[in-house]
Short mmCIF file of C-alpha atoms in Angstrom, two decimals:
data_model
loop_
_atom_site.label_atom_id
_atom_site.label_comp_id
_atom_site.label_asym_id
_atom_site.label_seq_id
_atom_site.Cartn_x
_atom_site.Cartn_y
_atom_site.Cartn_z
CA UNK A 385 -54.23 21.04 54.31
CA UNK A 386 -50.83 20.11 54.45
CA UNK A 387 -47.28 20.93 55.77
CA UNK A 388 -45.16 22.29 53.25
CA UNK A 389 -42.12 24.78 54.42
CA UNK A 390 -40.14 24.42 58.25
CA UNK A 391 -39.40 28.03 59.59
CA UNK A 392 -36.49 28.16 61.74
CA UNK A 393 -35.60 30.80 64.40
CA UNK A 394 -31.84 31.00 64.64
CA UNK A 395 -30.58 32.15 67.79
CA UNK A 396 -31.47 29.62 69.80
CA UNK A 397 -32.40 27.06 68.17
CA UNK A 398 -29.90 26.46 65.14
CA UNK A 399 -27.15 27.84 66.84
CA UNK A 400 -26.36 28.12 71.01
CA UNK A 401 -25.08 31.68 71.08
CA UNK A 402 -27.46 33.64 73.22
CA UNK A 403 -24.94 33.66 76.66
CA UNK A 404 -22.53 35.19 73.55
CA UNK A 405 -24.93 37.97 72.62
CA UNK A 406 -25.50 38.56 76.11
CA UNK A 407 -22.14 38.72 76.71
CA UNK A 408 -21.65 41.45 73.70
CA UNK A 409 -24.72 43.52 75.26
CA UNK A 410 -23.47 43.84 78.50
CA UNK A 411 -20.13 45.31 77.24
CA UNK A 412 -22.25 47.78 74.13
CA UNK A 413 -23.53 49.03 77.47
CA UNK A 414 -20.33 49.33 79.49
CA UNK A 415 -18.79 50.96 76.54
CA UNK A 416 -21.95 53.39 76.71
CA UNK A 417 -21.11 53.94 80.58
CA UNK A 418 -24.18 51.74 81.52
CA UNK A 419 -24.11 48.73 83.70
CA UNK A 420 -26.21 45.77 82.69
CA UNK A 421 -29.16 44.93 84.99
CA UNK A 422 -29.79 41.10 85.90
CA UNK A 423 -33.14 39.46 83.76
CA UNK A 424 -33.12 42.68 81.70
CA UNK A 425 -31.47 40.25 78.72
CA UNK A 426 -34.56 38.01 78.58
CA UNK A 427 -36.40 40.69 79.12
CA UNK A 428 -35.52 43.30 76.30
CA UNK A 429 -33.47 41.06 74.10
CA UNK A 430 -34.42 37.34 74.24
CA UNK A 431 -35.91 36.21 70.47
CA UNK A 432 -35.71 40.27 69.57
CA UNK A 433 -33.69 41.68 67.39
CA UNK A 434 -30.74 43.86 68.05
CA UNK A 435 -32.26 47.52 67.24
CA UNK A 436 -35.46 46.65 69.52
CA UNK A 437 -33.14 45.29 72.64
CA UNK A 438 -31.12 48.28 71.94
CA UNK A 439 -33.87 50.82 71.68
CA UNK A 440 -35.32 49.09 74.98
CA UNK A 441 -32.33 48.63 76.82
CA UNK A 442 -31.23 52.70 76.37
CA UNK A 443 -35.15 53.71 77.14
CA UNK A 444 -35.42 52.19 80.22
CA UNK A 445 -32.24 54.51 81.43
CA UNK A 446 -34.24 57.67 80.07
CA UNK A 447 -31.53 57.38 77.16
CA UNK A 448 -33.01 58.29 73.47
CA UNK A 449 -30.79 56.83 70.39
CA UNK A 450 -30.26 58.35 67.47
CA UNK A 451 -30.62 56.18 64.37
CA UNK A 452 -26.95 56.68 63.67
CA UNK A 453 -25.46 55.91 67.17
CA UNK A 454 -27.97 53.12 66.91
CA UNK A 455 -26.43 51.43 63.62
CA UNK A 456 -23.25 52.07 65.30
CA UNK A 457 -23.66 50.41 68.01
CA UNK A 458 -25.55 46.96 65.92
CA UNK A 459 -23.07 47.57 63.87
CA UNK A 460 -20.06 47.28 66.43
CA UNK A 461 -21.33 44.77 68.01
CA UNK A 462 -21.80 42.53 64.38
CA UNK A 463 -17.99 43.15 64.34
CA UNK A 464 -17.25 41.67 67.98
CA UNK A 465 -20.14 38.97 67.41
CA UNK A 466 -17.84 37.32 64.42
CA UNK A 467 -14.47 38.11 65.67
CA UNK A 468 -16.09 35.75 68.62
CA UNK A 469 -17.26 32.82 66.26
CA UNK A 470 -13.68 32.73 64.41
CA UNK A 471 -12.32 31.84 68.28
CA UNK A 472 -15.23 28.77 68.24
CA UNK A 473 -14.52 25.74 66.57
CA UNK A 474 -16.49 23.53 66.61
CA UNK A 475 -19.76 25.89 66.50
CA UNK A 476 -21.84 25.32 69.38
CA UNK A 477 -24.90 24.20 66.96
CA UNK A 478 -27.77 22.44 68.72
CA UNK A 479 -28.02 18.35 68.67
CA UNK A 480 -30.40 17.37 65.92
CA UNK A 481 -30.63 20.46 63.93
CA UNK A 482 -28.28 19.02 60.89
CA UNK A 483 -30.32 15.71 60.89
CA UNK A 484 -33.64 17.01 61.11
CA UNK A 485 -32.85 19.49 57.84
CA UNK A 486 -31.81 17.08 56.38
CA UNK A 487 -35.35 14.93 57.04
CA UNK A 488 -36.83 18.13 56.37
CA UNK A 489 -35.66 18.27 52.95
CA UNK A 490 -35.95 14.56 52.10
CA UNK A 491 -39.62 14.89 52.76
CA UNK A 492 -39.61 17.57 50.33
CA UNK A 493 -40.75 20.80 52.47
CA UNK A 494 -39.33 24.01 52.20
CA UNK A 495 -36.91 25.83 54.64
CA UNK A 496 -36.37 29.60 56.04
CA UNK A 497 -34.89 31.49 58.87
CA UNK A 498 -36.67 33.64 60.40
CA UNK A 499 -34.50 35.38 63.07
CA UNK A 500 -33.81 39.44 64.30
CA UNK A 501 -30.15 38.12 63.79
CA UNK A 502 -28.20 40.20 61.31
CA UNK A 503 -28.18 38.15 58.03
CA UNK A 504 -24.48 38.40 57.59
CA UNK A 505 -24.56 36.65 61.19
CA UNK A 506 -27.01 34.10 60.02
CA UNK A 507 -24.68 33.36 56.73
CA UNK A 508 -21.80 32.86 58.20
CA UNK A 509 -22.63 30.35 60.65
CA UNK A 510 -24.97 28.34 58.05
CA UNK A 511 -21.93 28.44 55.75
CA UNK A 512 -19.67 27.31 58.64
CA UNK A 513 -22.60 24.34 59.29
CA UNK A 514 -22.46 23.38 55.71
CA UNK A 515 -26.16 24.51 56.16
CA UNK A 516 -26.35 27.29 53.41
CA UNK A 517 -28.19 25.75 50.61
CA UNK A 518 -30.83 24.34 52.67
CA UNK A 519 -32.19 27.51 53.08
CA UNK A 520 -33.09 29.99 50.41
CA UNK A 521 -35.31 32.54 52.25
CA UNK A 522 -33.55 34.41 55.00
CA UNK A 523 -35.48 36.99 57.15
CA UNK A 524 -33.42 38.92 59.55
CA UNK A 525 -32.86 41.86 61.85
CA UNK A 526 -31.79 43.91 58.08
CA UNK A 527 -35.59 43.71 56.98
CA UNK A 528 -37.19 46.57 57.64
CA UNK A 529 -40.04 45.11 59.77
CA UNK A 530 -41.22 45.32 63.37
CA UNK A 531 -39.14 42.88 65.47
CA UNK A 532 -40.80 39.71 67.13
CA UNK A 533 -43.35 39.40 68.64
CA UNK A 534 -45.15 41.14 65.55
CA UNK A 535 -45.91 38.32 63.32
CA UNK A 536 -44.10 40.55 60.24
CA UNK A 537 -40.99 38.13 59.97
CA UNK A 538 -43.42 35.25 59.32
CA UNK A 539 -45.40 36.25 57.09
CA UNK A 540 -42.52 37.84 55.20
CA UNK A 541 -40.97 34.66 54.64
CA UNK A 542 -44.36 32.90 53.53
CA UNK A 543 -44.18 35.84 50.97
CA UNK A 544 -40.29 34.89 49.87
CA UNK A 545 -41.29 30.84 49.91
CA UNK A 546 -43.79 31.75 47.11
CA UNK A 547 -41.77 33.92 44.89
CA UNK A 548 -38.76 31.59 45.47
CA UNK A 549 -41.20 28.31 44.51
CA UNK A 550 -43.68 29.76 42.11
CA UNK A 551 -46.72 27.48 42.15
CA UNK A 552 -46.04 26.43 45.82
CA UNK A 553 -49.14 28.61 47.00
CA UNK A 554 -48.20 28.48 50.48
CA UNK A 555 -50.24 29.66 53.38
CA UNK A 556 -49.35 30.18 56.85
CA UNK A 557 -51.40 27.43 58.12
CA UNK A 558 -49.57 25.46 56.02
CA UNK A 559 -45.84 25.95 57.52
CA UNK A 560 -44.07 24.75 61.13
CA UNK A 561 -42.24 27.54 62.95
CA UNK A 562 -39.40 26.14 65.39
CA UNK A 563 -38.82 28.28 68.20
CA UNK A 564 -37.11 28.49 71.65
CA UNK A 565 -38.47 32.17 73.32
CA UNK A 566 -42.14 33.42 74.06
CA UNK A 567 -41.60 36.42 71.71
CA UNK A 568 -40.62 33.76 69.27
CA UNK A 569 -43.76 31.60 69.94
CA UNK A 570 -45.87 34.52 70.25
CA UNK A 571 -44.83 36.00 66.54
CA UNK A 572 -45.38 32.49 64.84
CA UNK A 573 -49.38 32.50 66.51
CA UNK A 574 -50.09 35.71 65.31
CA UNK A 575 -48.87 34.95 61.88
CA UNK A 576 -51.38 32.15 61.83
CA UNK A 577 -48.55 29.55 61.99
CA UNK A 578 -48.38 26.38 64.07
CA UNK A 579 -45.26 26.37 66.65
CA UNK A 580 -42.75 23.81 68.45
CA UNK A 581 -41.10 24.75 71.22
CA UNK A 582 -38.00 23.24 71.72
CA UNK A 583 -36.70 23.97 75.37
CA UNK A 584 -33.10 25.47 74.90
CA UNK A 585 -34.30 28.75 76.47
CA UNK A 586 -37.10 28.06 78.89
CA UNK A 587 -38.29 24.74 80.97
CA UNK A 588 -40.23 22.48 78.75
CA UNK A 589 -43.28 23.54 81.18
CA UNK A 590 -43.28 26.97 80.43
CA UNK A 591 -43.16 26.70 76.82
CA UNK A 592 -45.87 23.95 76.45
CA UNK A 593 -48.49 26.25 77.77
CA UNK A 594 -48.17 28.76 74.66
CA UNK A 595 -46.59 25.95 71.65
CA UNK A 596 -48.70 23.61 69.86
CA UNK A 597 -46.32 21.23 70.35
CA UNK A 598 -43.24 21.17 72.86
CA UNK A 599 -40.02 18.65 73.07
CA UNK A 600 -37.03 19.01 75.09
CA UNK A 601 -34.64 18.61 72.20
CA UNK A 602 -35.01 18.93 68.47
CA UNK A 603 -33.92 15.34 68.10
CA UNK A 604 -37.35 14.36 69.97
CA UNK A 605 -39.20 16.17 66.90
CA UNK A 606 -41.18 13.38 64.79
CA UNK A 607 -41.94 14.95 62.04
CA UNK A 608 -44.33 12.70 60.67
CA UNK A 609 -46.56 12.94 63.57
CA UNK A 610 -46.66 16.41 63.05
CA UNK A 611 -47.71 16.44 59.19
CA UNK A 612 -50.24 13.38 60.32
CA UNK A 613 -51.69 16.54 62.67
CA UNK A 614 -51.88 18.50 59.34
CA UNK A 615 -53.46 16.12 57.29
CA UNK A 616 -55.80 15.07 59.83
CA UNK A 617 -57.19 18.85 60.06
CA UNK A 618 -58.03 18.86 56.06
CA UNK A 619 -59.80 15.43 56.62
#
């Protein structure tokens, strides 16, 4: 066995935007005549996609959502979330991420997002990284699949690696997930897949007692360590 594709969360990991869609949560709910509750973010949202924090967030208040008001509200709060990255520049991407794509690709693995982020939200910040053409398989919060922590996202994009590289014949066992969140970490293990933690969300700590491997920055990932683990496991 070896490593062969790099799976990337998004929020959190490519890009440092989660105070941002906390930010655009709290006011959804003031909007809605609903006052945020402190911790409920990590605890409905954090690593989830929009439509399960939503659905969450409105339950716990003995509120039911329609599936209109609900794609009005993801879909107001898309609208807000970009009108806030045009007021960035630069775009608060992690340390390390553009460098370690672009060791990623040198060592000739494939790349995907996997996120509950809205894919227009994922494009336009990887086309405002310069990161677009590194990855060809996007999974996101438009896919109609449960949200993290089901593994569905992950093995949805081990499906899309394979059609996009005929002959690849990838498994899960064979691909790296990068994540910052338990959900996160939690989705990758069910799918079968191998996980880093990188601690942008939670104390390194926390996150080492559910990853494979844990670092406290994604410029402390060495790769080729991690595909010696691989190899080592066929032997």
């Amino acid at each position: 066995m070896s490593l062969k594709a790099v799976l990337f969360d998004f929020n959190g990991v490519i890009i440092r935007d989660e105070p941002l869609h906390e930010k655009l949560i709290e006011r959804l709910l003031l909007e809605e005549n609903l006052r945020s509750k402190p911790g409920e973010f990590r605890q409905f949202c954090l690593g989830r996609s929009d439509r399960a924090c939503l659905q969450d967030l409105f339950s716990s208040r003995g509120r039911v959502l329609s599936d209109a008001h609900l794609d009005t509200l993801i879909a107001r709060k898309a609208r807000a979330y970009q009108e806030e990255l045009e007021k960035l520049s630069p775009l608060p991407i992690y340390p390390g991420v553009q460098d370690l794509i672009f060791t990623i690709r040198t060592s000739q693995l494939k790349l995907a997002v996997v996120s509950g982020a809205l894919r227009s939200e994922i494009s336009l910040v990887l086309e405002r990284a310069q990161l677009s053409e590194a990855f060809p398989v996007i999974v996101s919060g438009d896919d109609a699949i449960p949200s993290k922590p089901e593994p569905d996202g992950y093995l949805l994009a081990v499906e899309r690696l394979n059609q996009q590289y005929p002959g690849l014949n990838l498994a899960p066992a064979e691909c790296l997930v990068i994540e910052d969140t338990f959900t996160g970490i939690t989705a990758a293990k069910r799918a079968g897949i191998p996980v880093v933690g990188v601690a942008n969300s939670y104390p390194f700590h926390m996150l080492q007692r559910r990853a494979n491997w844990t670092v406290d920055y994604l410029t402390d990932l060495e790769l080729d360590r991690v595909r010696q683990v691989y190899e080592q496991a066929a032997a």
